[in-house]
mmCIF file of C-alpha atoms in Angstrom:
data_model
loop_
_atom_site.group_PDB
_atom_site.id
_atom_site.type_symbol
_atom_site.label_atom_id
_atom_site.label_comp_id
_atom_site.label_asym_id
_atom_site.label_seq_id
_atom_site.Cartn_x
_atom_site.Cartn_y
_atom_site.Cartn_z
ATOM 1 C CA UNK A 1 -14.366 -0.621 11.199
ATOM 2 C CA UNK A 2 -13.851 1.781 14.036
ATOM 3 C CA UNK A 3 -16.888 3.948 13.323
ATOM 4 C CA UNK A 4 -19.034 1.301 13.138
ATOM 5 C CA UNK A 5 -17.919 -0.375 17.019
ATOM 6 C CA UNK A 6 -19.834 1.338 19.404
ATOM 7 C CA UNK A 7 -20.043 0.631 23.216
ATOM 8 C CA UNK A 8 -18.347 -2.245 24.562
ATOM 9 C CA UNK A 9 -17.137 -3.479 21.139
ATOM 10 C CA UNK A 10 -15.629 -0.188 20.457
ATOM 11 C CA UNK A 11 -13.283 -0.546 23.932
ATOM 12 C CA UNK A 12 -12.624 -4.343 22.915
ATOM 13 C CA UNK A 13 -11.155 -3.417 19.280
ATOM 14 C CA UNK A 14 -9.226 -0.210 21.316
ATOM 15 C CA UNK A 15 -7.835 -2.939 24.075
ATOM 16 C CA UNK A 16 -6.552 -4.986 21.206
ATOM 17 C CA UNK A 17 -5.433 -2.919 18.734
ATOM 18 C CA UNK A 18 -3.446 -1.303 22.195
ATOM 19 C CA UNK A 19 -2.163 -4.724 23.298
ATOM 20 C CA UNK A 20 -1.094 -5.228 19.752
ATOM 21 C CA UNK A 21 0.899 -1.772 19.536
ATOM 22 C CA UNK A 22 1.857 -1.696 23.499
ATOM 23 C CA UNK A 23 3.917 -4.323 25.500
ATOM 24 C CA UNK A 24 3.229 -2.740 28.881
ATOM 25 C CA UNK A 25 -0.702 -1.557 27.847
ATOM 26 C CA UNK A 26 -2.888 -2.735 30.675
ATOM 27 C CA UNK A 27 -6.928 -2.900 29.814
ATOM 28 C CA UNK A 28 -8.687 -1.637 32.803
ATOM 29 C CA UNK A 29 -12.268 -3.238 34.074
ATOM 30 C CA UNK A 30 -14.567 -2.214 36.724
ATOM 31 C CA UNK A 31 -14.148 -3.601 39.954
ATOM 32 C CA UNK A 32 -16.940 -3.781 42.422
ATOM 33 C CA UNK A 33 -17.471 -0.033 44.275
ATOM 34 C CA UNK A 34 -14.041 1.463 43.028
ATOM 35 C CA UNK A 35 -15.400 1.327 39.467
ATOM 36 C CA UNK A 36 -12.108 1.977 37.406
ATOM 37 C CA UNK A 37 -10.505 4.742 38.703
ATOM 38 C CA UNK A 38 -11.066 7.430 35.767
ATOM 39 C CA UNK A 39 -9.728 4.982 32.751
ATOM 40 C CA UNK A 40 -10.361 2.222 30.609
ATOM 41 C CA UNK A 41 -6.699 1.602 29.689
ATOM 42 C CA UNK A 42 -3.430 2.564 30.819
ATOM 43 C CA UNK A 43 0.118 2.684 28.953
ATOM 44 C CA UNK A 44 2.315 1.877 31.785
ATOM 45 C CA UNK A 45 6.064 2.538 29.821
ATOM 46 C CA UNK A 46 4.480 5.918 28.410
ATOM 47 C CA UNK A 47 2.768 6.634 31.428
ATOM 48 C CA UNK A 48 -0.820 7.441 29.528
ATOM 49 C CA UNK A 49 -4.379 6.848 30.531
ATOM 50 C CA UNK A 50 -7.224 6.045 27.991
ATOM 51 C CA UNK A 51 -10.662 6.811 29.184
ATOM 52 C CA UNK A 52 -13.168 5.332 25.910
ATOM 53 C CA UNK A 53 -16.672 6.750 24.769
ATOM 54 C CA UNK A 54 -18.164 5.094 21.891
ATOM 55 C CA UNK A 55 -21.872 5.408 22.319
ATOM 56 C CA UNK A 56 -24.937 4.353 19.900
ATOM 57 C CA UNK A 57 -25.996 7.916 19.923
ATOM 58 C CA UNK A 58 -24.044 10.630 20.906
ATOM 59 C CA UNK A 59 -25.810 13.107 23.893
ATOM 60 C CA UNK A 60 -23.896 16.341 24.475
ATOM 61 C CA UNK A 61 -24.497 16.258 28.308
ATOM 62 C CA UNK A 62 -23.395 12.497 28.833
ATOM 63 C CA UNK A 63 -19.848 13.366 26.763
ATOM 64 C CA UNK A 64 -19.185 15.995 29.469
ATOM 65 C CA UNK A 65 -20.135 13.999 32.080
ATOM 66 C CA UNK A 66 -17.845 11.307 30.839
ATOM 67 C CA UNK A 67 -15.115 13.405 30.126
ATOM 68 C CA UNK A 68 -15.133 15.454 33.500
ATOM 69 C CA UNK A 69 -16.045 12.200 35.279
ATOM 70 C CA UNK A 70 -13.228 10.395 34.138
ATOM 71 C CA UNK A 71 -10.780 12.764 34.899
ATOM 72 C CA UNK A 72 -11.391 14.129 37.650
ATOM 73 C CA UNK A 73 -10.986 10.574 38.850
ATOM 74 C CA UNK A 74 -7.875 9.826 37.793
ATOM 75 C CA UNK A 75 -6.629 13.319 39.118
ATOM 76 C CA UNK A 76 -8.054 11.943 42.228
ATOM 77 C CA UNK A 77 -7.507 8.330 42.211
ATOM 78 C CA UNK A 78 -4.594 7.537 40.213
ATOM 79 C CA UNK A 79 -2.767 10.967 39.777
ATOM 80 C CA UNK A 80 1.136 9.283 40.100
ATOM 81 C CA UNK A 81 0.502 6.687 37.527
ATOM 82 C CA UNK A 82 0.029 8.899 34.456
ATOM 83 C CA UNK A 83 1.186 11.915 32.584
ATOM 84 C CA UNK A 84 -0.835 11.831 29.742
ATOM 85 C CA UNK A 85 -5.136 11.621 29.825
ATOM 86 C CA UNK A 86 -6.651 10.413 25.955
ATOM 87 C CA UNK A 87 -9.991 10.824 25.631
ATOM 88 C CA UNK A 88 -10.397 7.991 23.140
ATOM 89 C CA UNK A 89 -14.014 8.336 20.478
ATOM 90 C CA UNK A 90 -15.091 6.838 17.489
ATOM 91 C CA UNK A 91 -16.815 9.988 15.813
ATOM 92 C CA UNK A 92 -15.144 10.040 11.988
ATOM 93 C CA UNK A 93 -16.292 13.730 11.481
ATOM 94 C CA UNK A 94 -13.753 14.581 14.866
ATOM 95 C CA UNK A 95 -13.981 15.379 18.116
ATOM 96 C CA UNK A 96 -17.387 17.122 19.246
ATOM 97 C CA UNK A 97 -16.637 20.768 19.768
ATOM 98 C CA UNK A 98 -18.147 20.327 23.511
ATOM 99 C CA UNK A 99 -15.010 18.181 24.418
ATOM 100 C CA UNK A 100 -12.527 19.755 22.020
ATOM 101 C CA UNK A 101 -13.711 23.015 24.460
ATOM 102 C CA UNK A 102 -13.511 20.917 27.652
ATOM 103 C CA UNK A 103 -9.721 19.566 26.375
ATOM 104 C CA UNK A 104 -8.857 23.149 26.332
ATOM 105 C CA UNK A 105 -10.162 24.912 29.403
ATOM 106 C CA UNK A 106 -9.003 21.439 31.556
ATOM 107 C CA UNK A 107 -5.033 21.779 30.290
ATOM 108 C CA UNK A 108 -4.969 25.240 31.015
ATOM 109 C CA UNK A 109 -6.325 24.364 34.230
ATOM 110 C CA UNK A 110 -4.135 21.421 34.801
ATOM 111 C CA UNK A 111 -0.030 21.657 33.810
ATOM 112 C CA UNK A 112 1.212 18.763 35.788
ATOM 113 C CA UNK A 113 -0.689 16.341 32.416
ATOM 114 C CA UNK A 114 -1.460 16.043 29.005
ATOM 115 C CA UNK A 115 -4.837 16.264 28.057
ATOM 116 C CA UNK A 116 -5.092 14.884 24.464
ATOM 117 C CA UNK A 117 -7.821 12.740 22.000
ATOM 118 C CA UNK A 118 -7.726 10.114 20.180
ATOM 119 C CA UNK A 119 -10.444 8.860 17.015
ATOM 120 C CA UNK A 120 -10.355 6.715 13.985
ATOM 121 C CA UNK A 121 -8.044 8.821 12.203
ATOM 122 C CA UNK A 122 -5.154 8.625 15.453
ATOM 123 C CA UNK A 123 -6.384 4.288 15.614
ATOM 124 C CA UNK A 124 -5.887 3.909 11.756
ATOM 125 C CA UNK A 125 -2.289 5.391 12.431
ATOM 126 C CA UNK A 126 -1.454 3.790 15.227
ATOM 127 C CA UNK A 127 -2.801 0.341 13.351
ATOM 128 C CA UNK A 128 -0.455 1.246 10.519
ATOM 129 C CA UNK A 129 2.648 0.300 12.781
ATOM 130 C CA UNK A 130 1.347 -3.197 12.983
ATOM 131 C CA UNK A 131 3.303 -6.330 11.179
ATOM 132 C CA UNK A 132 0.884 -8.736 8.919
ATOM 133 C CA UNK A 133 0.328 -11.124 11.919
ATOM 134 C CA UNK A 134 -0.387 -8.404 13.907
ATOM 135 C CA UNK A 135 -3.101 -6.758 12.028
ATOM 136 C CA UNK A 136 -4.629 -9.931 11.278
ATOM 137 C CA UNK A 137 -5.259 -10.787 14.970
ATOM 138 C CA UNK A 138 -6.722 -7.043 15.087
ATOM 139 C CA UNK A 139 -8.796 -7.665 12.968
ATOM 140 C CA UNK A 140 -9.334 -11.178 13.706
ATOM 141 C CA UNK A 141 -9.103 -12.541 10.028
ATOM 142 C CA UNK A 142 -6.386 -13.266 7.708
ATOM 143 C CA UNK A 143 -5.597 -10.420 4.827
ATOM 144 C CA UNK A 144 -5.167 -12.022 1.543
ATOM 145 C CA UNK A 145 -2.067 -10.607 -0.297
ATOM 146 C CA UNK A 146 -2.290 -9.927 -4.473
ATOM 147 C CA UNK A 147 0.200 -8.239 -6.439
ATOM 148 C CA UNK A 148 -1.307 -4.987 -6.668
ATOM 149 C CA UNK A 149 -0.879 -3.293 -10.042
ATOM 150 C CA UNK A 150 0.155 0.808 -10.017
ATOM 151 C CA UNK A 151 -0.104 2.972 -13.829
ATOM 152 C CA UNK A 152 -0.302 6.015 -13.472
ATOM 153 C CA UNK A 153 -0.811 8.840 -16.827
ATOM 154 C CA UNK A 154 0.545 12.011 -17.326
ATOM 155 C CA UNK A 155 -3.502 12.663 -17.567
ATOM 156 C CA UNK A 156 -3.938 11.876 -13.949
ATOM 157 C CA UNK A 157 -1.032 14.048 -12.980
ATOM 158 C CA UNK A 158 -1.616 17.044 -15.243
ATOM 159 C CA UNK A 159 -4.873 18.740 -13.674
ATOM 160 C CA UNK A 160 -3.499 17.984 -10.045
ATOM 161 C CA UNK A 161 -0.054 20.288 -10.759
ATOM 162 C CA UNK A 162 -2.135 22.847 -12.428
ATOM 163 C CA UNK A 163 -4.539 22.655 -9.118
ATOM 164 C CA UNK A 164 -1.222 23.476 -7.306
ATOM 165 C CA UNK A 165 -0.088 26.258 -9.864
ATOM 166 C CA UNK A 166 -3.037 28.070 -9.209
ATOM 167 C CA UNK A 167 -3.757 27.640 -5.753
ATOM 168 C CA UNK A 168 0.174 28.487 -4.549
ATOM 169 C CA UNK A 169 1.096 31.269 -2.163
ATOM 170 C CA UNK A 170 1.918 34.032 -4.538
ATOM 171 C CA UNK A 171 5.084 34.912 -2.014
ATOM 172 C CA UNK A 172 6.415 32.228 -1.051
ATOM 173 C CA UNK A 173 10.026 32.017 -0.695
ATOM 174 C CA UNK A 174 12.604 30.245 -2.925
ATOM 175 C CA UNK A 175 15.127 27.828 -0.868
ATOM 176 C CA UNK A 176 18.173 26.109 -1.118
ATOM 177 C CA UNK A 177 17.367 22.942 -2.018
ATOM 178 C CA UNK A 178 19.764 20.002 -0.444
ATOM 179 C CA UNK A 179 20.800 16.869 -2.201
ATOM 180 C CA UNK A 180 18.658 13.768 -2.357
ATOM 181 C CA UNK A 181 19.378 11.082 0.841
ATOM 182 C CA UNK A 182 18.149 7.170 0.470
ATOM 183 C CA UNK A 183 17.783 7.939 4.067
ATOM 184 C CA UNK A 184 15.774 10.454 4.110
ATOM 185 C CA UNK A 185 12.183 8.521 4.979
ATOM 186 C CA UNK A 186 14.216 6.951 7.922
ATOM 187 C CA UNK A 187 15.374 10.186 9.386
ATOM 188 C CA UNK A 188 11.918 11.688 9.266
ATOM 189 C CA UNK A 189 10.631 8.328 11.319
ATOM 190 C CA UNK A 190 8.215 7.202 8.178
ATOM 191 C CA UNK A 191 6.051 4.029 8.763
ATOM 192 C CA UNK A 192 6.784 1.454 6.823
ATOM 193 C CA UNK A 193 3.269 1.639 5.401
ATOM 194 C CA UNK A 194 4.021 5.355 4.506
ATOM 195 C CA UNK A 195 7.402 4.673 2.989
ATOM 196 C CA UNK A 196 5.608 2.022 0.871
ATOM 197 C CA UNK A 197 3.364 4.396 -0.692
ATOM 198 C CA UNK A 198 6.854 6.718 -1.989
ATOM 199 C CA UNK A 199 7.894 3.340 -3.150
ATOM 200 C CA UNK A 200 5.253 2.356 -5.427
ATOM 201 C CA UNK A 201 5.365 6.197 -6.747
ATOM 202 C CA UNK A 202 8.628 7.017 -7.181
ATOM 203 C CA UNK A 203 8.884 5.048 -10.727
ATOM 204 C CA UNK A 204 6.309 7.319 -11.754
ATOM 205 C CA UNK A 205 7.782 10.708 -10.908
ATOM 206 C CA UNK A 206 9.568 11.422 -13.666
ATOM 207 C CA UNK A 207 6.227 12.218 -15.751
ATOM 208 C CA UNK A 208 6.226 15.309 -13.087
ATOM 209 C CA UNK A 209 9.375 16.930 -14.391
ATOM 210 C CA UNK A 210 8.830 15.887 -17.734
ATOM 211 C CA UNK A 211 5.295 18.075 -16.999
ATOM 212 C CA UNK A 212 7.683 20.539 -16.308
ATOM 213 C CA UNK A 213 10.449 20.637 -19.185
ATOM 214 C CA UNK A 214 7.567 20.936 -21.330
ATOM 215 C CA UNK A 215 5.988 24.048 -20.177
ATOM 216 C CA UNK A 216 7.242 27.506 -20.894
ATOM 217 C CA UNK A 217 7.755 29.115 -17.655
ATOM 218 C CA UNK A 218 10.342 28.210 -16.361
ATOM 219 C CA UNK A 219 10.398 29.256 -12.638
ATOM 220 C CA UNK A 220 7.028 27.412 -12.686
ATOM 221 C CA UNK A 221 7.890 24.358 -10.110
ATOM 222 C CA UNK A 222 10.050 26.392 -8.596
ATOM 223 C CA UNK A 223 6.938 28.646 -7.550
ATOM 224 C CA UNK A 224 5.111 25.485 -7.022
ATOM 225 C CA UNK A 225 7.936 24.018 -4.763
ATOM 226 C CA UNK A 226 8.182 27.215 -2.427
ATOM 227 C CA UNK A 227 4.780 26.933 -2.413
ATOM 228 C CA UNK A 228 4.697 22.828 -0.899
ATOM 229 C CA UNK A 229 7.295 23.379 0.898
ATOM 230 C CA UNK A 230 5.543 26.166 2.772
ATOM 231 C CA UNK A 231 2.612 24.193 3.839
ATOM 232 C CA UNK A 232 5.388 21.349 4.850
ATOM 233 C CA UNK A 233 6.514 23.970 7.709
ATOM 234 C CA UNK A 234 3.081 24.753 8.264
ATOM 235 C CA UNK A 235 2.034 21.054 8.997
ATOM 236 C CA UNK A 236 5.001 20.177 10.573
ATOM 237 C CA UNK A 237 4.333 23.216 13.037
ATOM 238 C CA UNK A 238 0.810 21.679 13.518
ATOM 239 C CA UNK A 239 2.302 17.639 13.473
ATOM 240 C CA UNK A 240 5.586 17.492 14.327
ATOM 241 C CA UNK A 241 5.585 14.199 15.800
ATOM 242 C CA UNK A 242 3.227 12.583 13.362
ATOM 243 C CA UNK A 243 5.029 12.220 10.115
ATOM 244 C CA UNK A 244 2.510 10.060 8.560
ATOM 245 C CA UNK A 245 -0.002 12.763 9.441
ATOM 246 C CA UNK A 246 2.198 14.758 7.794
ATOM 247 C CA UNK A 247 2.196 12.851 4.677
ATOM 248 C CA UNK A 248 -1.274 12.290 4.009
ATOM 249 C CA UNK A 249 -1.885 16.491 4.876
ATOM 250 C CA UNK A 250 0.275 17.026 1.852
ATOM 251 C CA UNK A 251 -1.657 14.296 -0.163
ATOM 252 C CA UNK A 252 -4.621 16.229 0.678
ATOM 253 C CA UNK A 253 -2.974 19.522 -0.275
ATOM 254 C CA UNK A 254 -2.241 18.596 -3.693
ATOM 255 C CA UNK A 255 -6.079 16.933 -3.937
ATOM 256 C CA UNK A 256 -7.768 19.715 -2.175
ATOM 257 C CA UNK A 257 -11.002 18.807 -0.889
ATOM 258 C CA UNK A 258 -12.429 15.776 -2.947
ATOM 259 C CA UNK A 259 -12.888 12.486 -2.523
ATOM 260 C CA UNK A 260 -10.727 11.016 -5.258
ATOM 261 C CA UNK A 261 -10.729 8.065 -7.291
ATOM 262 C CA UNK A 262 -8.175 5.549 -6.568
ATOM 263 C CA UNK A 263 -6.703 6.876 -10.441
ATOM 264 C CA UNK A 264 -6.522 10.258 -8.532
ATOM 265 C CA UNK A 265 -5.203 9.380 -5.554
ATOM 266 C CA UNK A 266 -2.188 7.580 -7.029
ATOM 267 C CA UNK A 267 -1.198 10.509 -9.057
ATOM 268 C CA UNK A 268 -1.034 12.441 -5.734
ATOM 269 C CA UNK A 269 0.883 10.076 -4.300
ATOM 270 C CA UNK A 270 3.470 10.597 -7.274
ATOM 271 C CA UNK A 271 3.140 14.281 -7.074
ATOM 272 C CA UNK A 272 4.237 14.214 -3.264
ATOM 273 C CA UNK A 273 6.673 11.932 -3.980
ATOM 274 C CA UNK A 274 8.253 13.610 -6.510
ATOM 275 C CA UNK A 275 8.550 17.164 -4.035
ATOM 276 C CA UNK A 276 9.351 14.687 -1.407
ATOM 277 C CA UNK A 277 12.528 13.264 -3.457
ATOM 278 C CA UNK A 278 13.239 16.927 -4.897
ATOM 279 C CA UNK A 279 13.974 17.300 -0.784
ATOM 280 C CA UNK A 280 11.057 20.233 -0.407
ATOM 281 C CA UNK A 281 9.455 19.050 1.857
ATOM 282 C CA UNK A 282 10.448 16.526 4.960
ATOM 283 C CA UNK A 283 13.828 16.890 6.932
ATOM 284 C CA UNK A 284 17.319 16.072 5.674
ATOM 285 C CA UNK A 285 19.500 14.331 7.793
ATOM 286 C CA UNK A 286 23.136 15.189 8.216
ATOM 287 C CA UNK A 287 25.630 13.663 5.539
ATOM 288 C CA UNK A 288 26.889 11.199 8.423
ATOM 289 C CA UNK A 289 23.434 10.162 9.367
ATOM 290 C CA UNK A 290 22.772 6.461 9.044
ATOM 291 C CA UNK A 291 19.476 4.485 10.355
ATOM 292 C CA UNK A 292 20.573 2.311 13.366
ATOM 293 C CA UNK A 293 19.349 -1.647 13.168
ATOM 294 C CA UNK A 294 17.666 -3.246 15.772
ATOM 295 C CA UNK A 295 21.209 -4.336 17.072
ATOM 296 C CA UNK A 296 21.691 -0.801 17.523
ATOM 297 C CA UNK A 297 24.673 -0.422 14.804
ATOM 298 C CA UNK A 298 24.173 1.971 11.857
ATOM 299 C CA UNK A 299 23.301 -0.056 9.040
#
């Protein structure tokens, strides 16, 4: 849906999905000779300024101009309002490498902001947050909801732990492996969309350790584990304050590079849930930890 808005469509589905996730979000339009002052949205409560490019057809030379344009404008115009400038885009494949260059040399030129971007992968996230009503008036059509039905074989799981057998870090060391916590996905700030995927896995994970008992090495998932939970620290280095990101980048390490089937993809979900309720990868919160309600006791 994102990749295929371009222009002004592309800023009218960012302004709403915004409005939708943001309270204080402000769209900004052009006004007469003042234009918009370097942005096409800005967060007030997180202090953040969007500046959009969605065009038919992407031209190296106008992206630059757009991005320098923009915020050297702001810096100009607008520099106490914001701390943080997104350069918002609708390319799936990622940012160009022009602006992902430009990003760079401009924050090492500029410390007083953050210079970040933003593209269907960063929307789809940020969508994920929404309630039912919400992501209906996103979208701007009601979501039918079926009872969804979830098998997954010991067939579908099989070839993905041998995939992570073989493709392991041959050194990677053993840990101390904590206790299970129920509030474990709570701690580590999970969307509800991403704790719904564990969910619908987790009666499914016992085929992995069956897989397991049945095989005759028997430091083999602990070599595996070490393994995960090595590329957990590595992603969490690289996403520490996206743990959905997080998620799906271990989904993706136990796939590799394909484009599964939806059989496929559902035994990787079972696979990362099963490390994830082993406790090798994600955070464990302290025995006293409890999540806090929206009353703001523990509940």
């Amino acid at each position: 849906m994102v990749e295929d808005s371009t222009g002004n469509e592309f800023e009218k589905l960012f302004h709403r999905l915004m409005e939708l996730s943001h309270p204080s979000y402000m769209p900004i339009r052009t006004h007469g000779n003042i234009g918009d002052l370097g942005g096409d949205g800005l967060c007030a409560r997180c202090r953040t300024l969007y500046a959009c490019y969605a065009p038919d057809t992407l031209r190296v030379s106008e992206v630059r101009d757009k991005f320098l344009g923009d915020l050297a404008s702001a810096m100009t115009q607008r520099p106490e309002q914001f701390d943080a400038f997104v350069f918002v885009h609708n390319d799936q494949r990622g940012i160009h490498p022009v602006v992902s260059g430009l990003i760079a040399q401009q924050q090492q030129a500029l410390t007083s902001i953050t210079l970040e971007q933003m593209g269907p992968r960063k929307l789809w996230y940020e969508a994920l947050e929404l309630n039912l009503g919400k992501m209906e008036a996103l979208l701007q059509e009601s979501i039918p909801i079926h009872e969804v039905r979830y098998g997954v074989g010991m067939a579908d799981i099989e070839p993905l732990l041998l995939h992570l057998a073989e493709t392991r870090p041959q050194h990677a060391p053993a840990e101390e492996i904590p206790l299970p916590t129920p509030f474990k996905a709570d701690y580590n700030g999970l969307s509800i969309r991403a704790q719904q995927v564990l969910q619908r896995a987790r009666p499914y994970i016992y085929q992995v350790g069956q897989y397991y008992q049945g095989i005759i090495s028997h430091t083999e998932q602990d070599e595996v584990a070490a393994g995960f939970a090595a590329y957990y620290r590595q992603m969490r280095k690289e996403y520490g304050d996206q743990p959905d990101e997080i998620l799906w980048q271990m989904q993706r390490y136990v796939l590799g590079q394909e484009h599964p089937r939806w059989e496929r993809a559902d035994a990787a979900d079972v696979v990362v849930t099963f490390f994830f309720e082993q406790c090798d990868i994600f955070e464990i919160p302290p025995l006293d930890w409890r999540p806090v309600t929206s009353g703001g006791e523990p509940g």
